[in-house]
Amino acid sequence: MDLILLAISAIFVNNILLAQYLGNCPFMGVSKKLSTSLGMGVAVIFVATLASIFTWLVYYYILVPLELKYIQTLIFILIIASLVQFVEIFLKRFSKGLYNALGIYLPLITTNCAVMGIALLNIKHEFGFWEMVVFSISSAAGFTLAILLFASIRERLFISHVPQFMRGSAIALVTAGIMSLSFMGFCGMVN
Amino acid sequence: MSRFLSVLVHGIWKDLPPFRLVLGLCPALAVTASANNGMGMGLSVTFVLIFSNLTISLLRNIIPDKVRIASYIVIIATLVVLVEMILQAYFFGLSQQLGIYIPLIVVNCIILGRAEAFAARNPAFLSAVDGFSVGLGFTFSLTLVGSIREILGAGTWFGIPLTGPDFEPFAFLVKAPGAFICLGLILGLMNAYGRWRGENVIQ
Amino acid sequence: MREIAKLVLVLGLICGISAGSLSTVRTYLADRIEQQNDLFVRGPALELLLQQPAQDILANKLIIDSPEGQALLFYIMDTGRVSGLAIETVGKGGYGGDISLMLGVNMESNQLLGLEIIKHQETPGIGAQIEKTTFRNQWRKLSTRDPVRLIAAGGTIDGISGATYSTNAVMDGTQKAISAFNNSKDQISELIQQANSADQQIE
């Protein structure tokens, strides 16, 4: 029951993109079309979950016993960067279809703060193993949900009349703000 | 000399992040609920930018092309851990407020972007100047956004109460939606100003 | 082959240098970071419990071993004798995780000075009510010789309705602190004497 609540709160109430501001660069960058957003979203779910599991294990079984907590940032980014490389090589070898679908998004993920952010939040909230897994998957799913909704809105924005100076990123940010406002409506769902 | 000047000022207007160069949005949105936090974040990023540009430029002929990105990441992450420790030791309150956004400087695209675009092919001194310029621009932007949100959203500036008791703050501005809308409007105003001056804005 | 060797060498060198510089800075700053952490996280609670400036109390820090594990302890001196203690323990089983709390003890009257919550992640409005003074004030002046219990268990503490887990975690922490105090009174006074004589030798 707690895990379900945790998942709902991570997807809707504390949406990683709209309430915690993580992963905004790809949010603005690749959300112009629905299909690319879907690719990015799936890639983020996949990498964020794997990265969270690895960083969590390394943190609690290597860094804590060795009292090296202070270099957590350095270790985490190295884990994420090499993980992304491995996933890329692995997909290229064994699953051409998936590679063609996700391949171009993978290099972008290394510098996606959503992935690193989820890994850091797992440690900050002192989650246990299963809480960590549920939180990572649902946070990344929240990211995907937001980016998909946003891409559909942006496809409409393309054909609507926007004042010249607000075109592009400016109107995108304001739209994201209104979306974030509507997501605040979920606040009452948990607690 | 003219090169030096153009590098020095480009980050402050022409490539002002995050408005002209739409990079580094996460910290610009997340920590700008108050002017103080925005400025603290800006200065931390500036520190990392100057030294990462300097180090990467000094090592640019030694680092093989294939492990370029990996080396940059190690250098940047080292500097970020350094900033984390310095903040904890001397500005503990600020480090608590900025929380996970300090380690997240590692994945701030501005820093890796400047390393690739500038430091990897320019001499050390110019690279450091570039880091300083872009960092200063970023600090300025974050402080500006933070000031607007804090003054209108909480009625204070750097924690000093500015408005009288009759002023009801727009609490909306210090929450998440306010961040997006405030940043979007500033971006729009800057575009409008650029168009008015006859610059060609591609965004 | 030579190329790969070069790649590995350069990357290894960069990692080595960064690890070296970080651990050097760490050894310099570790004490200061810990002090700052104490000052900001524990300082406010210590000032409320022991009624003295946090700066004066924080230096008097001890770690005692008890059957329930290690406990952190701060003490204040009054004319050569220890007059007050603050014991920090972790209460297990809260709704949102463990609860860190601090219990003040008056050494002369063997009465509790009060309870302060250091860190918790309980639900706002429900479990977070453990922070309220009306709840915490119930600990004042209780004797350390009698176990502290809830009314339901024959004691005096009125728990928070709807927040059984949070209340139980606080009770768990309280029991640990009191038993640590009762079991290790001798150990505590011995350690304090050692610490003070060590201070005098340095002077």
Coordinates of C-alpha atoms in Angstrom, one line a residue:
Chain A
M1 CA 0.0 0.0 0.0
D2 CA 2.8 2.4 0.9
L3 CA 4.6 1.5 -2.3
I4 CA 1.5 2.4 -4.3
L5 CA 1.2 5.7 -2.5
L6 CA 4.9 6.3 -3.2
A7 CA 4.4 5.6 -6.9
I8 CA 1.3 7.9 -7.2
S9 CA 3.1 10.7 -5.4
A10 CA 6.2 10.4 -7.6
I11 CA 4.2 10.4 -10.8
F12 CA 1.6 13.1 -10.1
V13 CA 2.2 15.1 -6.9
N14 CA 6.0 15.5 -7.0
N15 CA 6.3 15.1 -10.7
I16 CA 10.1 15.2 -11.3
L17 CA 9.7 17.6 -14.2
L18 CA 6.9 19.9 -13.2
A19 CA 7.4 20.0 -9.5
Q20 CA 11.1 19.3 -9.0
Y21 CA 12.4 20.9 -12.3
L22 CA 14.7 18.0 -13.2
G23 CA 15.3 17.1 -16.8
N24 CA 14.3 20.4 -18.4
C25 CA 16.8 20.5 -21.1
P26 CA 15.6 17.4 -23.0
F27 CA 12.0 18.5 -22.0
M28 CA 12.5 21.7 -24.1
G29 CA 14.8 20.2 -26.7
V30 CA 13.1 17.0 -27.9
S31 CA 9.5 17.6 -27.1
K32 CA 8.6 19.2 -30.4
K33 CA 7.2 16.0 -31.8
L34 CA 5.2 13.2 -30.1
S35 CA 7.2 10.4 -31.6
T36 CA 10.6 11.6 -30.4
S37 CA 9.2 12.4 -27.0
L38 CA 8.0 8.8 -26.7
G39 CA 11.5 7.5 -27.6
M40 CA 13.1 9.8 -25.1
G41 CA 10.6 8.9 -22.3
V42 CA 11.1 5.2 -22.7
A43 CA 14.9 5.6 -22.8
V44 CA 14.8 7.6 -19.6
I45 CA 12.6 5.0 -17.8
F46 CA 15.1 2.3 -18.8
V47 CA 18.3 4.1 -18.0
A48 CA 17.0 5.8 -14.8
T49 CA 15.9 2.5 -13.3
L50 CA 19.1 0.7 -14.1
A51 CA 21.2 3.7 -12.9
S52 CA 19.3 4.0 -9.7
I53 CA 19.8 0.3 -8.9
F54 CA 23.5 0.5 -9.6
T55 CA 24.1 3.7 -7.7
W56 CA 22.1 2.6 -4.7
L57 CA 24.0 -0.7 -4.5
V58 CA 27.4 1.1 -4.9
Y59 CA 26.4 3.8 -2.3
Y60 CA 25.3 1.4 0.4
Y61 CA 27.8 -1.5 -0.2
I62 CA 30.9 0.4 -1.2
L63 CA 30.8 4.1 -0.4
V64 CA 29.2 3.8 3.1
P65 CA 31.5 1.1 4.5
L66 CA 34.6 2.8 3.1
E67 CA 33.4 6.2 4.4
L68 CA 33.7 7.7 1.0
K69 CA 30.2 9.3 1.0
Y70 CA 31.6 12.7 0.1
I71 CA 32.6 11.6 -3.5
Q72 CA 29.1 10.3 -4.2
T73 CA 28.6 12.9 -7.0
L74 CA 31.8 11.8 -8.8
I75 CA 31.1 8.1 -8.5
F76 CA 27.4 8.5 -9.6
I77 CA 28.1 10.5 -12.7
L78 CA 30.8 7.9 -13.7
I79 CA 28.4 5.1 -13.2
I80 CA 25.7 6.7 -15.2
A81 CA 28.1 7.7 -18.0
S82 CA 29.5 4.2 -18.3
L83 CA 26.1 2.6 -18.0
V84 CA 24.8 4.6 -20.9
Q85 CA 27.8 3.5 -23.0
F86 CA 27.2 -0.2 -22.1
V87 CA 23.5 0.0 -22.8
E88 CA 24.3 1.5 -26.2
I89 CA 26.9 -1.2 -27.1
F90 CA 24.5 -3.9 -25.8
L91 CA 21.6 -2.7 -27.8
K92 CA 23.6 -2.3 -30.9
R93 CA 24.7 -6.0 -30.6
F94 CA 21.6 -7.7 -29.5
S95 CA 18.6 -5.7 -30.4
K96 CA 18.8 -3.7 -33.6
G97 CA 15.2 -2.7 -33.4
L98 CA 15.5 -1.1 -29.9
Y99 CA 18.8 0.4 -30.9
N100 CA 17.2 2.1 -33.9
A101 CA 14.4 3.4 -31.7
L102 CA 16.4 4.6 -28.7
G103 CA 19.9 4.9 -29.9
I104 CA 20.0 8.6 -30.7
Y105 CA 18.6 9.5 -27.3
L106 CA 21.1 7.6 -25.2
P107 CA 24.1 10.0 -25.5
L108 CA 21.7 12.8 -24.4
I109 CA 20.8 10.9 -21.3
T110 CA 24.2 11.2 -19.6
T111 CA 23.6 14.9 -19.2
N112 CA 19.9 14.5 -18.3
C113 CA 19.6 15.7 -14.8
A114 CA 16.5 13.6 -14.3
V115 CA 18.6 10.4 -14.2
M116 CA 21.2 11.8 -11.9
G117 CA 18.5 13.6 -9.9
I118 CA 16.5 10.3 -9.2
A119 CA 19.7 8.6 -8.1
L120 CA 20.5 11.4 -5.7
L121 CA 16.9 11.6 -4.4
N122 CA 17.0 7.9 -3.6
I123 CA 19.9 8.5 -1.3
K124 CA 18.5 11.7 0.2
H125 CA 15.2 10.1 1.1
E126 CA 17.0 7.1 2.6
F127 CA 14.9 4.6 0.7
G128 CA 15.2 0.9 1.1
F129 CA 15.8 -1.3 -2.0
W130 CA 12.2 -1.8 -3.1
E131 CA 11.1 1.7 -2.3
M132 CA 14.1 2.8 -4.4
V133 CA 13.0 0.6 -7.4
V134 CA 9.4 1.8 -7.2
F135 CA 10.4 5.4 -6.8
S136 CA 12.8 5.3 -9.7
I137 CA 10.4 3.7 -12.1
S138 CA 7.5 5.9 -11.2
S139 CA 9.6 9.1 -11.2
A140 CA 10.8 8.3 -14.7
A141 CA 7.3 7.4 -15.7
G142 CA 6.2 10.8 -14.4
F143 CA 8.8 12.4 -16.7
T144 CA 7.5 10.4 -19.7
L145 CA 3.9 11.3 -18.9
A146 CA 4.8 15.0 -18.7
I147 CA 6.9 15.1 -21.8
L148 CA 4.2 13.2 -23.8
L149 CA 1.5 15.6 -22.7
F150 CA 3.7 18.5 -23.4
A151 CA 4.7 17.3 -26.9
S152 CA 1.0 17.0 -27.9
I153 CA 0.4 20.5 -26.7
R154 CA 3.4 21.8 -28.6
E155 CA 2.2 20.1 -31.8
R156 CA -0.9 22.3 -31.5
L157 CA 1.1 25.4 -30.6
F158 CA 2.9 25.0 -33.9
I159 CA -0.3 25.8 -35.9
S160 CA -1.7 28.4 -33.5
H161 CA -1.0 32.1 -33.7
V162 CA 1.5 33.0 -31.1
P163 CA 2.9 36.6 -30.9
Q164 CA 6.3 36.8 -32.7
F165 CA 8.4 37.5 -29.7
M166 CA 6.9 34.7 -27.6
R167 CA 7.6 32.0 -30.2
G168 CA 9.8 29.0 -29.4
S169 CA 11.2 28.5 -25.9
A170 CA 9.3 31.4 -24.4
I171 CA 5.8 30.1 -25.0
A172 CA 7.0 26.6 -24.3
L173 CA 8.1 27.6 -20.8
V174 CA 4.8 29.4 -20.1
T175 CA 2.9 26.3 -21.3
A176 CA 5.0 24.2 -19.0
G177 CA 4.1 26.6 -16.2
I178 CA 0.4 26.2 -16.8
M179 CA 0.8 22.4 -16.9
S180 CA 2.7 22.5 -13.7
L181 CA -0.2 24.5 -12.2
S182 CA -2.7 21.9 -13.3
F183 CA -0.5 19.1 -11.8
M184 CA -0.6 21.0 -8.4
G185 CA -4.2 19.9 -8.4
F186 CA -3.0 16.4 -7.6
C187 CA -1.6 17.6 -4.2
G188 CA -4.6 16.5 -2.3
M189 CA -4.3 12.9 -3.5
V190 CA -1.6 11.9 -1.1
N191 CA -1.6 12.8 2.7
Chain B
M1 CA 43.2 42.2 -27.5
S2 CA 39.9 42.6 -29.3
R3 CA 39.6 38.8 -29.1
F4 CA 39.9 39.1 -25.3
L5 CA 37.2 41.7 -25.1
S6 CA 34.8 39.8 -27.3
V7 CA 35.3 36.6 -25.2
L8 CA 34.9 38.6 -22.0
V9 CA 31.5 40.2 -23.0
H10 CA 29.9 37.5 -25.1
G11 CA 28.5 35.6 -22.1
I12 CA 26.9 38.7 -20.7
W13 CA 24.7 39.6 -23.6
K14 CA 25.2 37.7 -26.8
D15 CA 25.2 34.2 -25.3
L16 CA 23.6 35.0 -22.0
P17 CA 22.6 31.7 -20.4
P18 CA 20.0 30.5 -19.8
F19 CA 18.0 33.1 -21.9
R20 CA 19.9 33.4 -25.1
L21 CA 21.6 30.1 -24.8
V22 CA 18.7 27.9 -23.6
L23 CA 21.0 25.6 -21.5
G24 CA 21.1 25.0 -17.8
L25 CA 17.4 25.4 -17.2
C26 CA 17.0 23.1 -14.3
P27 CA 19.0 25.2 -11.8
A28 CA 17.5 28.4 -13.3
L29 CA 14.0 27.1 -12.4
A30 CA 14.7 25.2 -9.3
V31 CA 16.8 27.4 -7.0
T32 CA 15.5 30.9 -8.0
A33 CA 12.7 31.0 -5.4
S34 CA 14.9 33.6 -3.7
A35 CA 17.6 36.0 -4.9
N36 CA 20.1 34.7 -2.4
N37 CA 19.8 31.1 -3.6
G38 CA 20.0 32.1 -7.3
M39 CA 23.2 34.1 -6.7
G40 CA 24.7 31.2 -4.6
M41 CA 24.0 28.8 -7.4
G42 CA 25.3 31.2 -10.0
L43 CA 28.6 31.7 -8.2
S44 CA 29.1 28.0 -7.6
V45 CA 28.6 27.3 -11.4
T46 CA 31.0 30.2 -12.2
F47 CA 33.7 28.6 -10.0
V48 CA 33.3 25.3 -11.7
L49 CA 33.2 26.9 -15.1
I50 CA 36.4 28.9 -14.7
F51 CA 38.4 26.0 -13.4
S52 CA 37.0 23.3 -15.7
N53 CA 37.7 25.5 -18.7
L54 CA 41.2 26.3 -17.5
T55 CA 42.0 22.6 -16.7
I56 CA 40.5 21.2 -19.9
S57 CA 42.3 23.9 -22.0
L58 CA 45.7 23.1 -20.3
L59 CA 45.2 19.4 -20.9
R60 CA 43.6 19.7 -24.4
N61 CA 46.8 18.4 -26.2
I62 CA 47.3 15.5 -23.8
I63 CA 43.8 14.1 -23.7
P64 CA 43.1 11.6 -26.5
D65 CA 40.0 12.3 -28.6
K66 CA 38.4 9.0 -27.7
V67 CA 38.2 9.5 -23.9
R68 CA 37.6 13.3 -24.2
I69 CA 34.1 13.3 -22.8
A70 CA 35.0 10.9 -20.0
S71 CA 37.9 13.0 -19.0
Y72 CA 35.8 16.2 -19.0
I73 CA 33.2 14.5 -16.8
V74 CA 35.9 13.4 -14.3
I75 CA 37.4 16.9 -14.2
I76 CA 34.0 18.6 -13.8
A77 CA 32.7 16.2 -11.2
T78 CA 35.9 16.7 -9.1
L79 CA 35.3 20.4 -9.1
V80 CA 31.7 20.0 -8.2
V81 CA 32.6 17.8 -5.2
L82 CA 35.1 20.5 -4.2
V83 CA 32.3 23.1 -4.3
E84 CA 30.1 20.8 -2.3
M85 CA 32.7 20.5 0.5
I86 CA 33.5 24.3 0.5
L87 CA 29.8 25.2 0.7
Q88 CA 29.2 22.7 3.6
A89 CA 32.2 24.0 5.4
Y90 CA 31.7 27.8 5.0
F91 CA 28.1 28.3 3.8
F92 CA 26.2 25.5 5.5
G93 CA 22.8 27.2 5.3
L94 CA 23.1 27.8 1.6
S95 CA 24.3 24.2 1.0
Q96 CA 21.2 22.9 2.8
Q97 CA 18.9 25.1 0.7
L98 CA 20.4 24.2 -2.6
G99 CA 20.4 20.5 -1.7
I100 CA 20.7 18.1 -4.6
Y101 CA 21.0 20.9 -7.1
I102 CA 24.6 21.4 -6.1
P103 CA 25.7 17.8 -7.1
L104 CA 23.5 18.3 -10.2
I105 CA 25.9 21.0 -11.5
V106 CA 27.8 18.0 -12.8
V107 CA 25.1 17.5 -15.5
N108 CA 24.5 21.2 -16.2
C109 CA 24.8 21.3 -19.9
I110 CA 26.4 24.8 -19.9
I111 CA 29.7 23.4 -18.4
L112 CA 30.1 20.5 -20.7
G113 CA 29.0 22.7 -23.5
R114 CA 31.7 25.3 -22.9
A115 CA 34.3 22.6 -22.5
E116 CA 33.5 21.1 -25.9
A117 CA 32.8 24.4 -27.7
F118 CA 35.5 26.6 -26.3
A119 CA 38.1 25.2 -23.9
A120 CA 38.9 22.2 -26.1
R121 CA 40.3 24.4 -28.9
N122 CA 41.5 27.7 -27.2
P123 CA 44.4 28.6 -25.0
A124 CA 44.2 28.5 -21.2
F125 CA 43.8 32.1 -20.4
L126 CA 41.1 32.8 -22.9
S127 CA 39.2 29.7 -21.8
A128 CA 39.3 30.9 -18.2
V129 CA 38.0 34.3 -19.3
D130 CA 35.2 32.5 -21.3
G131 CA 34.3 30.5 -18.2
F132 CA 34.2 33.8 -16.1
S133 CA 32.1 35.5 -18.7
V134 CA 29.5 32.8 -19.1
G135 CA 29.4 32.2 -15.4
L136 CA 28.9 35.9 -14.7
G137 CA 26.1 36.0 -17.2
F138 CA 24.5 32.9 -15.6
T139 CA 24.9 34.4 -12.1
F140 CA 23.3 37.6 -13.3
S141 CA 20.3 35.8 -14.8
L142 CA 19.7 33.6 -11.8
T143 CA 19.9 36.6 -9.5
L144 CA 17.5 38.5 -11.7
V145 CA 15.0 35.7 -11.8
G146 CA 15.4 35.1 -8.1
S147 CA 14.9 38.8 -7.3
I148 CA 11.7 39.0 -9.4
R149 CA 10.3 35.9 -7.9
E150 CA 11.3 36.8 -4.3
I151 CA 10.1 40.4 -4.5
L152 CA 6.7 39.7 -6.0
G153 CA 6.3 36.2 -4.5
A154 CA 7.3 36.9 -0.9
G155 CA 7.7 40.6 -0.6
T156 CA 11.4 40.4 0.3
W157 CA 14.8 40.8 -1.4
F158 CA 17.8 38.9 -0.2
G159 CA 15.6 38.3 2.9
I160 CA 15.1 42.0 3.6
P161 CA 11.4 42.9 3.7
L162 CA 10.6 45.5 1.0
T163 CA 6.9 45.8 0.9
G164 CA 4.5 47.0 3.6
P165 CA 2.0 44.8 5.4
D166 CA -0.7 45.8 2.8
F167 CA 1.0 43.9 0.1
E168 CA -0.4 40.4 -0.5
P169 CA 2.5 38.5 -2.2
F170 CA 1.8 36.4 -5.3
A171 CA 2.7 33.1 -3.5
F172 CA 2.2 31.4 -6.8
L173 CA 5.5 32.9 -8.0
V174 CA 7.7 31.1 -5.5
K175 CA 6.1 27.7 -6.3
A176 CA 6.9 25.5 -9.3
P177 CA 4.5 27.0 -11.9
G178 CA 5.7 30.5 -11.2
A179 CA 9.2 29.5 -12.1
F180 CA 8.3 28.3 -15.5
I181 CA 6.0 31.3 -16.3
C182 CA 8.4 33.9 -15.0
L183 CA 11.3 32.4 -17.0
G184 CA 9.2 32.2 -20.1
L185 CA 8.1 35.8 -19.9
I186 CA 11.6 37.1 -19.4
L187 CA 12.7 35.1 -22.4
G188 CA 9.9 36.6 -24.4
L189 CA 10.8 40.1 -23.3
M190 CA 14.4 39.6 -24.2
N191 CA 13.3 38.3 -27.7
A192 CA 11.2 41.4 -28.1
Y193 CA 14.1 43.7 -27.2
G194 CA 16.4 41.8 -29.5
R195 CA 13.9 42.2 -32.4
W196 CA 13.5 45.9 -31.6
R197 CA 17.2 46.3 -31.9
G198 CA 17.1 44.5 -35.2
E199 CA 19.0 41.4 -34.2
N200 CA 18.2 38.2 -35.9
V201 CA 16.9 35.9 -33.2
I202 CA 16.6 32.2 -34.1
Q203 CA 14.8 30.4 -31.4
Chain C
M1 CA 47.9 -1.3 -28.6
R2 CA 50.0 1.7 -27.9
E3 CA 46.9 3.9 -28.4
I4 CA 44.9 1.9 -25.9
A5 CA 47.7 2.1 -23.4
K6 CA 47.8 5.8 -23.8
L7 CA 44.0 6.1 -23.3
V8 CA 44.2 4.1 -20.1
L9 CA 47.2 6.0 -18.8
V10 CA 45.7 9.4 -19.4
L11 CA 42.3 8.5 -17.9
G12 CA 44.0 6.8 -14.9
L13 CA 46.2 9.8 -14.4
I14 CA 43.3 12.2 -14.4
C15 CA 41.3 10.1 -12.0
G16 CA 44.4 9.7 -9.7
I17 CA 45.0 13.4 -9.5
S18 CA 41.4 14.2 -8.9
A19 CA 41.1 11.6 -6.1
G20 CA 44.3 12.9 -4.6
S21 CA 43.2 16.5 -4.5
L22 CA 39.8 15.7 -3.2
S23 CA 41.1 13.6 -0.3
T24 CA 43.6 16.3 0.6
V25 CA 40.8 19.0 0.7
R26 CA 38.6 16.5 2.6
T27 CA 41.2 16.1 5.3
Y28 CA 41.5 19.8 5.7
L29 CA 37.7 20.5 5.8
A30 CA 36.3 17.4 7.4
D31 CA 36.4 18.8 11.0
R32 CA 34.9 22.1 9.9
I33 CA 32.1 20.4 8.0
E34 CA 31.2 18.3 11.0
Q35 CA 31.2 21.3 13.3
Q36 CA 28.9 23.2 10.9
N37 CA 26.6 20.2 10.7
D38 CA 26.4 20.0 14.4
L39 CA 25.9 23.8 14.7
F40 CA 23.0 23.9 12.2
V41 CA 21.3 20.5 12.8
R42 CA 21.8 20.0 16.5
G43 CA 22.6 23.6 17.7
P44 CA 19.0 24.8 17.9
A45 CA 17.9 21.8 19.8
L46 CA 20.8 22.0 22.2
E47 CA 20.2 25.7 22.9
L48 CA 16.6 25.0 23.8
L49 CA 17.4 22.0 26.0
L50 CA 20.4 23.2 27.9
Q51 CA 19.8 27.0 27.7
Q52 CA 23.3 27.9 26.7
P53 CA 24.8 29.2 23.4
A54 CA 25.3 26.2 21.0
Q55 CA 28.9 27.2 20.4
D56 CA 29.8 26.5 24.0
I57 CA 28.0 23.1 24.1
L58 CA 29.1 21.7 20.8
A59 CA 32.7 21.3 21.9
N60 CA 31.6 19.0 24.7
K61 CA 30.7 16.0 22.6
L62 CA 31.1 12.4 23.6
I63 CA 30.1 9.0 22.1
I64 CA 29.0 6.4 24.6
D65 CA 28.6 2.7 24.0
S66 CA 25.4 1.1 25.3
P67 CA 23.7 -2.2 24.8
E68 CA 21.4 -0.6 22.1
G69 CA 24.4 0.7 20.2
Q70 CA 26.3 4.0 20.2
A71 CA 24.7 7.2 21.4
L72 CA 25.8 10.7 20.9
L73 CA 26.0 12.9 24.0
F74 CA 26.6 16.6 24.8
Y75 CA 27.2 18.0 28.3
I76 CA 27.5 21.3 30.0
M77 CA 29.5 22.1 33.1
D78 CA 28.6 24.3 36.0
T79 CA 31.3 25.2 38.6
G80 CA 33.3 22.1 37.9
R81 CA 30.5 19.6 37.8
V82 CA 28.4 18.3 35.0
S83 CA 25.0 20.0 35.3
G84 CA 23.2 18.9 32.1
L85 CA 23.3 16.4 29.4
A86 CA 21.7 16.0 26.0
I87 CA 21.5 12.5 24.5
E88 CA 20.8 11.9 20.9
T89 CA 19.2 8.6 19.8
V90 CA 17.3 7.2 16.8
G91 CA 13.8 6.0 17.2
K92 CA 12.9 3.1 14.9
G93 CA 9.6 2.4 13.2
G94 CA 8.3 5.9 12.2
Y95 CA 5.8 6.1 9.4
G96 CA 8.4 7.8 7.1
G97 CA 11.5 6.2 8.5
D98 CA 13.7 6.6 11.6
I99 CA 13.3 9.7 13.8
S100 CA 16.3 11.3 15.3
L101 CA 15.6 13.0 18.7
M102 CA 17.4 14.5 21.6
L103 CA 16.6 14.2 25.3
G104 CA 17.9 16.7 27.9
V105 CA 18.7 15.4 31.4
N106 CA 19.3 17.5 34.5
M107 CA 22.2 15.7 36.3
E108 CA 21.3 17.0 39.7
S109 CA 17.6 16.2 39.9
N110 CA 17.7 13.3 37.5
Q111 CA 14.8 14.8 35.7
L112 CA 14.2 15.3 32.0
L113 CA 14.7 18.8 30.6
G114 CA 12.7 18.1 27.5
L115 CA 12.5 16.5 24.1
E116 CA 13.6 17.9 20.8
I117 CA 13.1 16.3 17.4
I118 CA 16.3 16.6 15.3
K119 CA 15.2 14.9 12.0
H120 CA 12.1 13.1 10.8
Q121 CA 10.2 12.4 7.6
E122 CA 6.7 12.0 9.0
T123 CA 3.6 13.0 7.2
P124 CA 2.9 16.8 7.5
G125 CA -0.1 17.5 9.6
I126 CA -0.3 13.9 11.0
G127 CA 2.9 12.3 12.2
A128 CA 4.7 15.6 12.0
Q129 CA 2.7 16.7 15.0
I130 CA 5.5 15.1 17.1
E131 CA 7.2 18.5 16.6
K132 CA 4.5 20.4 18.4
T133 CA 5.4 21.8 21.8
T134 CA 2.1 20.5 23.4
F135 CA 3.3 17.0 22.6
R136 CA 6.9 17.5 23.5
N137 CA 6.3 19.4 26.7
Q138 CA 4.9 16.2 28.2
W139 CA 8.5 15.0 28.6
R140 CA 9.5 17.9 30.9
K141 CA 10.3 17.0 34.5
L142 CA 9.7 13.3 34.1
S143 CA 12.1 11.3 36.2
T144 CA 14.8 9.2 34.6
R145 CA 14.3 6.5 37.2
D146 CA 10.8 5.6 36.0
P147 CA 10.2 4.3 32.5
V148 CA 8.5 6.8 30.2
R149 CA 5.2 5.2 28.9
L150 CA 2.1 6.1 27.0
I151 CA -1.2 6.5 29.0
A152 CA -2.4 3.2 27.4
A153 CA 0.6 1.5 28.9
G154 CA 0.1 3.0 32.3
G155 CA 2.3 6.0 31.9
T156 CA 1.7 9.8 31.5
I157 CA 2.3 10.5 27.8
D158 CA -0.7 11.3 25.7
G159 CA 0.1 10.0 22.2
I160 CA -0.9 11.6 18.9
S161 CA -4.2 10.1 17.7
G162 CA -3.9 8.8 14.1
A163 CA -0.1 8.7 14.2
T164 CA 0.6 5.6 16.2
Y165 CA 3.8 4.8 14.2
S166 CA 5.2 8.2 14.8
T167 CA 4.4 8.2 18.5
N168 CA 5.9 4.7 18.9
A169 CA 9.1 5.7 17.2
V170 CA 9.4 8.7 19.5
M171 CA 8.8 6.4 22.5
D172 CA 11.4 4.0 21.2
G173 CA 14.0 6.8 20.9
T174 CA 13.1 8.0 24.4
Q175 CA 13.6 4.6 25.9
K176 CA 16.9 4.2 24.3
A177 CA 18.1 7.5 25.5
I178 CA 17.0 6.9 29.1
S179 CA 18.5 3.4 29.2
A180 CA 21.7 4.6 27.7
F181 CA 21.8 7.3 30.4
N182 CA 21.0 4.8 33.3
N183 CA 23.2 2.1 32.1
S184 CA 26.3 4.2 31.5
K185 CA 26.2 6.9 34.2
D186 CA 29.6 5.8 35.4
Q187 CA 31.0 5.6 31.9
I188 CA 29.7 9.1 31.1
S189 CA 31.3 10.7 34.2
E190 CA 34.5 8.8 33.5
L191 CA 34.6 10.0 29.9
I192 CA 33.9 13.6 30.9
Q193 CA 36.7 13.5 33.4
Q194 CA 39.1 12.2 30.8
A195 CA 38.0 14.8 28.3
N196 CA 38.5 17.6 30.9
S197 CA 41.9 16.5 32.1
A198 CA 43.0 16.1 28.4
D199 CA 41.9 19.7 27.9
Q200 CA 43.9 20.9 30.9
Q201 CA 47.0 19.1 29.7
I202 CA 46.7 20.9 26.4
E203 CA 46.4 24.2 28.1

